[in-house]
Short mmCIF file of C-alpha atoms in Angstrom, two decimals:
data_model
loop_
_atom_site.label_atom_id
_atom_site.label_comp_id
_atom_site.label_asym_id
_atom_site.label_seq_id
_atom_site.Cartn_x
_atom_site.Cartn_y
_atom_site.Cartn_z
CA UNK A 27 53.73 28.24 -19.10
CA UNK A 28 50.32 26.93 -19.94
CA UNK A 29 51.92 24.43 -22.04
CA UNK A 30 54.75 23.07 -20.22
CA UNK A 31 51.83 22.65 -17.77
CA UNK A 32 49.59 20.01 -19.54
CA UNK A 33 52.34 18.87 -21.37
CA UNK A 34 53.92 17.69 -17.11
CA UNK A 35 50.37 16.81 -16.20
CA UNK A 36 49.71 14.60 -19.29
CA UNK A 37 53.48 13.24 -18.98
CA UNK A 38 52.75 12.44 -15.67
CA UNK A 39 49.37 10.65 -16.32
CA UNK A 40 51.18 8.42 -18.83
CA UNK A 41 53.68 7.53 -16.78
CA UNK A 42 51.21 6.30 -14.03
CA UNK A 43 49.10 4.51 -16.44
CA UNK A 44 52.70 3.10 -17.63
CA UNK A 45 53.13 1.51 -14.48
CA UNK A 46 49.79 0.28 -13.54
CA UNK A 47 49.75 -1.61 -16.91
CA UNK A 48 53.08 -2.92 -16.20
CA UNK A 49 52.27 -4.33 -13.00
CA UNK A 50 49.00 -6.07 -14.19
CA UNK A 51 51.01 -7.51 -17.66
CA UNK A 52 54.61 -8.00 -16.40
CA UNK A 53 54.65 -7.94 -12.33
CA UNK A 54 54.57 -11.87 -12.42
CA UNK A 55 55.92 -12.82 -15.87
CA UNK A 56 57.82 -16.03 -16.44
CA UNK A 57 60.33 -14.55 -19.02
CA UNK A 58 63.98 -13.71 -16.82
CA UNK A 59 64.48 -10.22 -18.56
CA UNK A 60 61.44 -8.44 -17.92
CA UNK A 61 61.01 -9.99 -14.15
CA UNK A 62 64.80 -8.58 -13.67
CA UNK A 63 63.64 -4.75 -15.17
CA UNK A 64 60.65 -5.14 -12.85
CA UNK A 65 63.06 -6.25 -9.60
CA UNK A 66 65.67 -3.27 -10.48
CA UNK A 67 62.88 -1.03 -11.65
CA UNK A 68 60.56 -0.84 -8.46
CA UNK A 69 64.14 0.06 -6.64
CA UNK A 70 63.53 3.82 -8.11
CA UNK A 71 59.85 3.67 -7.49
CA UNK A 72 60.62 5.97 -4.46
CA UNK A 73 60.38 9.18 -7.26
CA UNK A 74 56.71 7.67 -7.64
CA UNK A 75 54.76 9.06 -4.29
CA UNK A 76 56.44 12.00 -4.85
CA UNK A 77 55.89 12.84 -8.39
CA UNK A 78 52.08 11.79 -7.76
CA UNK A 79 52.49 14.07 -5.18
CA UNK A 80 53.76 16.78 -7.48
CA UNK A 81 51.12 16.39 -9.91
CA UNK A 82 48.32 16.72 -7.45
CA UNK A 83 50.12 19.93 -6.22
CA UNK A 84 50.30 21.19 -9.97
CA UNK A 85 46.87 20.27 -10.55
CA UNK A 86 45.26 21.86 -7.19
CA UNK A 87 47.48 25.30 -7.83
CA UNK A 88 45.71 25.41 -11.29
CA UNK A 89 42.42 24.51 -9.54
CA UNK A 90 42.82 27.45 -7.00
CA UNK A 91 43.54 29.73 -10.72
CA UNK A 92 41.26 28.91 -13.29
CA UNK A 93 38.18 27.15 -11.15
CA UNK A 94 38.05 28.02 -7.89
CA UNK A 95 37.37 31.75 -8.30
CA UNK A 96 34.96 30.83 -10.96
CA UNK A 97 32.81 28.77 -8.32
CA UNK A 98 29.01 30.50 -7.53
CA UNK A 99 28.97 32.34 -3.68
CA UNK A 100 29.88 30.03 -0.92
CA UNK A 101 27.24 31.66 1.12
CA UNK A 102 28.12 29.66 4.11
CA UNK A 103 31.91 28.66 3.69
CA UNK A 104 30.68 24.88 3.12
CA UNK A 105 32.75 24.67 -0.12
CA UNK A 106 35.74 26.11 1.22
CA UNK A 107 35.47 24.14 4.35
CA UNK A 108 34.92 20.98 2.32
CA UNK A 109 38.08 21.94 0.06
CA UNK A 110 40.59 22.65 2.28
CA UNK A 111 39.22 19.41 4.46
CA UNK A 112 39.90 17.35 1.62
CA UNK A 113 42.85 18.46 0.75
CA UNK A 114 44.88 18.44 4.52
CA UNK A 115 43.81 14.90 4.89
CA UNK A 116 44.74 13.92 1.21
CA UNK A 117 48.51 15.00 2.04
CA UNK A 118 48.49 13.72 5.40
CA UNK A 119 47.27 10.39 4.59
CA UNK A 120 49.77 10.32 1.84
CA UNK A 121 52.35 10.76 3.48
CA UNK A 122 51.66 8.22 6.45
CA UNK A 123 51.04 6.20 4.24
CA UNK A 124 54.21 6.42 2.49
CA UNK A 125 56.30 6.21 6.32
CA UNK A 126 54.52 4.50 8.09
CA UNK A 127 56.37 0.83 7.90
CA UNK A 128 53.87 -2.39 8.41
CA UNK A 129 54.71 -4.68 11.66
CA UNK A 130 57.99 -6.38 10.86
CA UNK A 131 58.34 -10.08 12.39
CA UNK A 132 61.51 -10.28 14.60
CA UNK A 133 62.74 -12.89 17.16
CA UNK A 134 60.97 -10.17 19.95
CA UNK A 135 57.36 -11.12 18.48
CA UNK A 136 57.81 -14.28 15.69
CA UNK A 137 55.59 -15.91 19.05
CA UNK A 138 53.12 -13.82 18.91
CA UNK A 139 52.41 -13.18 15.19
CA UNK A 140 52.14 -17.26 15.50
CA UNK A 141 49.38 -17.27 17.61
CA UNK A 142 47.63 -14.64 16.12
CA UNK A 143 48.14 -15.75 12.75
CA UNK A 144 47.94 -19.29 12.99
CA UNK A 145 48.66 -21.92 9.94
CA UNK A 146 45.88 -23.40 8.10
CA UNK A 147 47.23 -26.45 6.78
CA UNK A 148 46.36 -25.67 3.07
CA UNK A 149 48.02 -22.66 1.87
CA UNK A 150 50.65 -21.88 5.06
CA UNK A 151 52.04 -24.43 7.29
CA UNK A 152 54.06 -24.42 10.91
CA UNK A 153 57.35 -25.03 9.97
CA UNK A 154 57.81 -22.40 7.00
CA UNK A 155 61.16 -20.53 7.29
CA UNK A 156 62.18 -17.51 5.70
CA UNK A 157 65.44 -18.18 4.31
CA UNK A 158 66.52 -14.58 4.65
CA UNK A 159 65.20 -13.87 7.96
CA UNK A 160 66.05 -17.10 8.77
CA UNK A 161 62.92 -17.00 11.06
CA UNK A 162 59.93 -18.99 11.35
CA UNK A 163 57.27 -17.28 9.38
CA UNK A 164 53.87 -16.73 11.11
CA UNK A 165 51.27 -17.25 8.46
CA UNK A 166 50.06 -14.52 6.24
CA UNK A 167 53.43 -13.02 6.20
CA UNK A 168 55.82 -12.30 3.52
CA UNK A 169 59.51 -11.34 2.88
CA UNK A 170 59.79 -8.29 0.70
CA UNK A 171 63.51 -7.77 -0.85
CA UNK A 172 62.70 -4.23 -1.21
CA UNK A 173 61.66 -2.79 2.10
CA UNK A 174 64.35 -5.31 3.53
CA UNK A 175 62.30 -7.69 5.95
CA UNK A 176 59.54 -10.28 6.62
CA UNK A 177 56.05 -8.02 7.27
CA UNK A 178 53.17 -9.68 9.42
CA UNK A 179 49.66 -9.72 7.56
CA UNK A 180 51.55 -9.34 4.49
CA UNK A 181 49.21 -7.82 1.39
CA UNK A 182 51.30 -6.11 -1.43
CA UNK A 183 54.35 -3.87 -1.56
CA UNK A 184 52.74 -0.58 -3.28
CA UNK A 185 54.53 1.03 -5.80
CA UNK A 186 52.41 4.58 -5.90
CA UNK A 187 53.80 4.46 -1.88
CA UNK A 188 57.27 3.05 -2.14
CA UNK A 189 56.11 0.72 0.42
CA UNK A 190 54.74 -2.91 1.87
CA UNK A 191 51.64 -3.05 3.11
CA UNK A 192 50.44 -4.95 6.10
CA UNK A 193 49.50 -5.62 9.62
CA UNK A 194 49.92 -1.67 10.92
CA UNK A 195 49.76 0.61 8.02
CA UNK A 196 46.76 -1.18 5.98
CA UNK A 197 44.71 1.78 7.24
CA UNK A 198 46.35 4.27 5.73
CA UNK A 199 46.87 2.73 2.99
CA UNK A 200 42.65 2.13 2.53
CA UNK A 201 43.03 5.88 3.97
CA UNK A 202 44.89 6.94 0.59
CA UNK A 203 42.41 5.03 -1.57
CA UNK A 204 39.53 6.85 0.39
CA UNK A 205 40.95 10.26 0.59
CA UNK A 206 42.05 10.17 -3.12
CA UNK A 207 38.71 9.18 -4.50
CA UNK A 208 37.00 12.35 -2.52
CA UNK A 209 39.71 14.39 -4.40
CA UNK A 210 39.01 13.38 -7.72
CA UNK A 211 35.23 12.83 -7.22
CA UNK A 212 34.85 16.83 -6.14
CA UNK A 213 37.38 17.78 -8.23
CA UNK A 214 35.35 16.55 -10.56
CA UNK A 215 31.93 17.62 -9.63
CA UNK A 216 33.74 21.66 -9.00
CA UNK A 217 35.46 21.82 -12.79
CA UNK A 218 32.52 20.28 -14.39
CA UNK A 219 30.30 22.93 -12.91
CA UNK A 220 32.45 26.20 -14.22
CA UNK A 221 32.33 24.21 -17.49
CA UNK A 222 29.12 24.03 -17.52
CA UNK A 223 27.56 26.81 -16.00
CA UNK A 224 29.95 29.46 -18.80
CA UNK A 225 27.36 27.93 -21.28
CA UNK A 226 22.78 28.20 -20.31
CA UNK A 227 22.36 26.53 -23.48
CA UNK A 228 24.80 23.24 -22.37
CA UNK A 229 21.92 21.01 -20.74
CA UNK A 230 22.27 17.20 -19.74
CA UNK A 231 20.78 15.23 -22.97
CA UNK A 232 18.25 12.56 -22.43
CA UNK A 233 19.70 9.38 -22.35
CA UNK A 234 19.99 8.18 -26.09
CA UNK A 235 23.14 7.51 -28.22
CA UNK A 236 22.80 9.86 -30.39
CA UNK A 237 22.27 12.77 -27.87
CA UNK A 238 25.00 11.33 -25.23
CA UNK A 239 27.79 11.79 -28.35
CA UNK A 240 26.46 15.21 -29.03
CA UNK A 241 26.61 16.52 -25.77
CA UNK A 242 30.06 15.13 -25.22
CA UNK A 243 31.04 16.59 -28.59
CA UNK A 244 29.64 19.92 -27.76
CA UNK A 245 31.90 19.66 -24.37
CA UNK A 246 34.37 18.60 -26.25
CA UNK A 247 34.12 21.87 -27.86
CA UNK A 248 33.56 23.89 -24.60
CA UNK A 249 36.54 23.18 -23.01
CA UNK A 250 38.95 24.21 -26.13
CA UNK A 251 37.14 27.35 -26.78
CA UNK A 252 39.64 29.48 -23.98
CA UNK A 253 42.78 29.20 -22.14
CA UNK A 254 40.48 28.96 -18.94
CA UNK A 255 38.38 26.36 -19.69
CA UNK A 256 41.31 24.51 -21.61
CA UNK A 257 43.09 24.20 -18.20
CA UNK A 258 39.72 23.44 -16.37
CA UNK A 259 39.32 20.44 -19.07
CA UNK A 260 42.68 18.98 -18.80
CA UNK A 261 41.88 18.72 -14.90
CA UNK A 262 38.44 16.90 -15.64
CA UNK A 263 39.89 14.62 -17.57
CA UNK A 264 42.92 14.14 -15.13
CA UNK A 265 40.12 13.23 -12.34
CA UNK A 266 38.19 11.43 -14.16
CA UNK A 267 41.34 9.15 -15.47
CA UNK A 268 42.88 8.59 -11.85
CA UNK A 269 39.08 8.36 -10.27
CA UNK A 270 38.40 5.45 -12.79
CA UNK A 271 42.03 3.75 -11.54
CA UNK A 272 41.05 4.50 -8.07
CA UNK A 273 38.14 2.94 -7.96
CA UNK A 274 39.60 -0.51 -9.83
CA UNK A 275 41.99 -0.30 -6.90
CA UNK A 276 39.38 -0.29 -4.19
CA UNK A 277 36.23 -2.43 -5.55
CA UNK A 278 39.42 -5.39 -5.78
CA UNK A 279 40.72 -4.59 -2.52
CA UNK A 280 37.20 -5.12 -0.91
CA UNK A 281 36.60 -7.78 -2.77
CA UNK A 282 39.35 -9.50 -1.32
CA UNK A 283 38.23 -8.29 2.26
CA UNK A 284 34.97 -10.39 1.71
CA UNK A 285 36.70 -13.37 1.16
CA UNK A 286 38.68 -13.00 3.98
CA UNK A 287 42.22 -12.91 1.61
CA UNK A 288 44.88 -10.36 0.82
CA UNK A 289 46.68 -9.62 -2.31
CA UNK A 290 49.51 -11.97 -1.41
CA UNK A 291 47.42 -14.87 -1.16
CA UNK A 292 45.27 -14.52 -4.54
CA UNK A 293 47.63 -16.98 -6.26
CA UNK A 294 47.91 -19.33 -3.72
CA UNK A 295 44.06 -19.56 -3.28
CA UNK A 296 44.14 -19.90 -6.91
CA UNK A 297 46.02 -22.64 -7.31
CA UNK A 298 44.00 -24.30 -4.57
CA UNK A 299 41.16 -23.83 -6.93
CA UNK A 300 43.00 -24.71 -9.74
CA UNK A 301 43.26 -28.70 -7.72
CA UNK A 302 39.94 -28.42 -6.85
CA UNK A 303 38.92 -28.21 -10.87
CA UNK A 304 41.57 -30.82 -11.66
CA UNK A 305 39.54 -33.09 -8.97
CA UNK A 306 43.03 -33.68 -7.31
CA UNK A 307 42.45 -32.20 -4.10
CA UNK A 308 42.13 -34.49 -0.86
CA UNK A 309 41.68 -33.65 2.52
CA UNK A 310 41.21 -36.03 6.01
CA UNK A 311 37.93 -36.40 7.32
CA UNK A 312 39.54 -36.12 10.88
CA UNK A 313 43.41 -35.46 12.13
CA UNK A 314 46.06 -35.42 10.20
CA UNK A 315 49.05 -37.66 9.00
CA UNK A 316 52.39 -36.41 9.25
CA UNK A 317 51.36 -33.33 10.21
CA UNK A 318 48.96 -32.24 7.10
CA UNK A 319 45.16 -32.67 6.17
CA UNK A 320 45.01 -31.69 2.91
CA UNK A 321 47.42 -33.40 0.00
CA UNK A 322 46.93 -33.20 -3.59
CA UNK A 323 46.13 -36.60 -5.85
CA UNK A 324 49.04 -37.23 -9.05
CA UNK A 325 47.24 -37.77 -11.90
CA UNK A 326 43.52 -39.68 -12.41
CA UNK A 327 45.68 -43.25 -12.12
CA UNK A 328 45.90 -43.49 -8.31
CA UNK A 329 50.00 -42.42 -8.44
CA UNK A 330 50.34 -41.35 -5.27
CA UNK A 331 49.41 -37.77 -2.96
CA UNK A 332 51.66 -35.23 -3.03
CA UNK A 333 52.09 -32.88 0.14
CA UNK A 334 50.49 -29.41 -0.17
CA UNK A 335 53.60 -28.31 1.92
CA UNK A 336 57.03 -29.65 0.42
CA UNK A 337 55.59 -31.19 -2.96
CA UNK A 338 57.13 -34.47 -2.04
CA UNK A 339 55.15 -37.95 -2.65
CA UNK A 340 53.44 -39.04 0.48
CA UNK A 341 54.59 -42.50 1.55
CA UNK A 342 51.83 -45.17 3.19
CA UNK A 343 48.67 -43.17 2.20
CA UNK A 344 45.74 -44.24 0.11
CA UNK A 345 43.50 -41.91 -1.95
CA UNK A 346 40.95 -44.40 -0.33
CA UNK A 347 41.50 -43.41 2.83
CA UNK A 348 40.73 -39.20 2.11
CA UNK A 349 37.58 -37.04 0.91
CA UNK A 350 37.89 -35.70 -2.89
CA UNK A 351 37.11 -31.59 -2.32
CA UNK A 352 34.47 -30.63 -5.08
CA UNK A 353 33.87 -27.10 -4.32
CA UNK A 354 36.02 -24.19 -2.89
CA UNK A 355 33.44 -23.85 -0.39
CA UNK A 356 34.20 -27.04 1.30
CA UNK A 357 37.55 -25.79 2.28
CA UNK A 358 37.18 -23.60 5.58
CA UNK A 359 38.95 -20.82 5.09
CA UNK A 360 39.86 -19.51 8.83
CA UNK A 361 41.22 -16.73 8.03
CA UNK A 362 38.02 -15.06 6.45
CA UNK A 363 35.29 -13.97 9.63
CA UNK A 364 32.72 -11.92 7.93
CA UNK A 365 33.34 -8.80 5.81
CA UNK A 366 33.14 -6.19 8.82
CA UNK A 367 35.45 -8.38 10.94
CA UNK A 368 37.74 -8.67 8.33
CA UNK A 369 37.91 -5.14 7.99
CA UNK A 370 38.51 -4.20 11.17
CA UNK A 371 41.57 -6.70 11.60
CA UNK A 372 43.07 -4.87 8.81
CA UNK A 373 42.35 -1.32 9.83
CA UNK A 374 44.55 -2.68 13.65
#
């Protein structure tokens, strides 16, 4: 039983790590076969929240076995309280955030999505259409083929939650993050210490080479020296793997909170960049002309300006006539407010 235990935890640590490689490597690749076993393969990625789910249940029914009752008196019922707390909200924010959909756009409230999410001239523009929807898409919103619809404040469709996350549901999503990291963190923190405390003579070294690889040889050693503290190992290493993902997830998700962006616009900001070290991008002091403010210089040879929004040559404009952009900073971003406002419209 033991066996077929790690052997389903470790299976199901690989295949996690499986997918979180594949989406970093492959999620946008250029080659037709792998972006077509990425399209088909994310159809199944329903079984994901629900084997995660699975392994956290196999992992915390081990924890209750072989730590738990291992644990110094809980004088005061803290550590059970702070268990059990951690726990109920784990599952529950799972699983809202799993079916809980984001705000859809739909003829009923395309109007107001527009005015609350209005088109900055540089990465979205006014008369966008969804060609599926066949809708006019508010900025900041995205068709996903998967969930089946056009989803206002548009980040990322999640494949750990089988589903899109956006305007509505962001905070559970940041709720998952949260509530996972406490998990692992204490899980942590409670398996270490019946590790630890089944050996006076295991100290923390001082902080040298030589005596960091001893001590973590020595632990090494600890937790294959019984059945007990082989399980309570495995589950160390478990939270310390997923805590280390975890964390990657959420330090990049804030990030992109502070610059007032989501997930879904990281490539498009990029390639705004991307003119911006080219020195091809040119914006109107004042107004616009036909419509746009911001158009992209062909080539160092004065060739023409291209328009941000269809790609098409711009006919009767000069280069003389606009403002070369140097820096990404002299593009106004109006979608980014400050970090805590930025927040809070994603937590709506």
């Amino acid at each position: 039983m033991n066996l077929m235990v790690k052997v389903y935890l470790v299976s199901g640590a690989g295949l996690l790590l499986f997918w979180l490689l594949f989406m970093l490597f492959f999620g946008n690749s250029r080659y037709r076969h792998i972006r077509t076993f990425y399209k088909y393969s994310l159809k199944l990625s329903l079984l994901i929240p629900f084997f995660y789910l699975a392994i956290l249940t196999t992992s915390l029914t081990i924890f209750f076995r072989d730590t738990y009752p291992f644990l110094p008196a809980d004088q005061w019922g803290i550590r059970w309280f702070l268990v059990w707390t951690i726990i109920v909200v784990n599952y529950a924010v799972t699983f809202a955030a799993v079916f809980v959909r984001p705000v859809r756009v739909t003829q009923g409230n395309v109007a107001a999505m527009h005015v609350k999410f209005p088109p900055n001239q540089l990465i979205f523009f006014p008369d966008a259409v969804c060609s599926t929807c066949m809708l006019a898409k508010p900025a900041r919103s995205k068709h996903c083929s998967l969930c089946g619809g056009c989803f206002a404040f548009y980040d990322h469709h999640c494949i750990w939650l089988n589903n899109c996350v956006g305007l509505g549901n962001y905070k559970w999503f940041a709720g998952f993050l949260v509530s996972n990291i406490l998990i692992m963190c204490y899980g942590m923190a409670l398996t270490g210490k019946v590790i630890l405390q089944q050996f006076p003579g295991l100290d923390f070294p001082e902080l040298s080479r030589n005596a960091v690889f001893r001590f973590v040889q020595k632990s090494w050693l600890v937790m294959k020296s019984t059945p007990q503290n082989k399980n309570n190992g495995t589950l160390l290493l478990l939270c310390v793997l997923f805590a280390m993902v975890l964390f990657a997830f959420t330090g990049e998700h804030l990030r992109m909170v502070y610059v007032g962006a989501t997930t879904n616009e990281q490539d498009k900001w990029g390639y705004i960049q991307y003119l911006i070290q080219l020195e091809c991008l040119y914006r109107l002091e004042t107004g616009t002309y036909l419509g746009e403010r911001y158009f992209e210089r062909i080539g160092p040879h004065d060739l023409g300006l291209l328009s941000l929004r269809s790609n098409e040559q711009v006919p009767g404009l000069h280069v003389s006539r606009l403002v070369k952009i140097d820096n990404i900073t002299e593009v106004n971003n109006i979608y980014d407010d400050g970090f805590c406002r930025n927040f809070m419209k994603r937590m709506e």
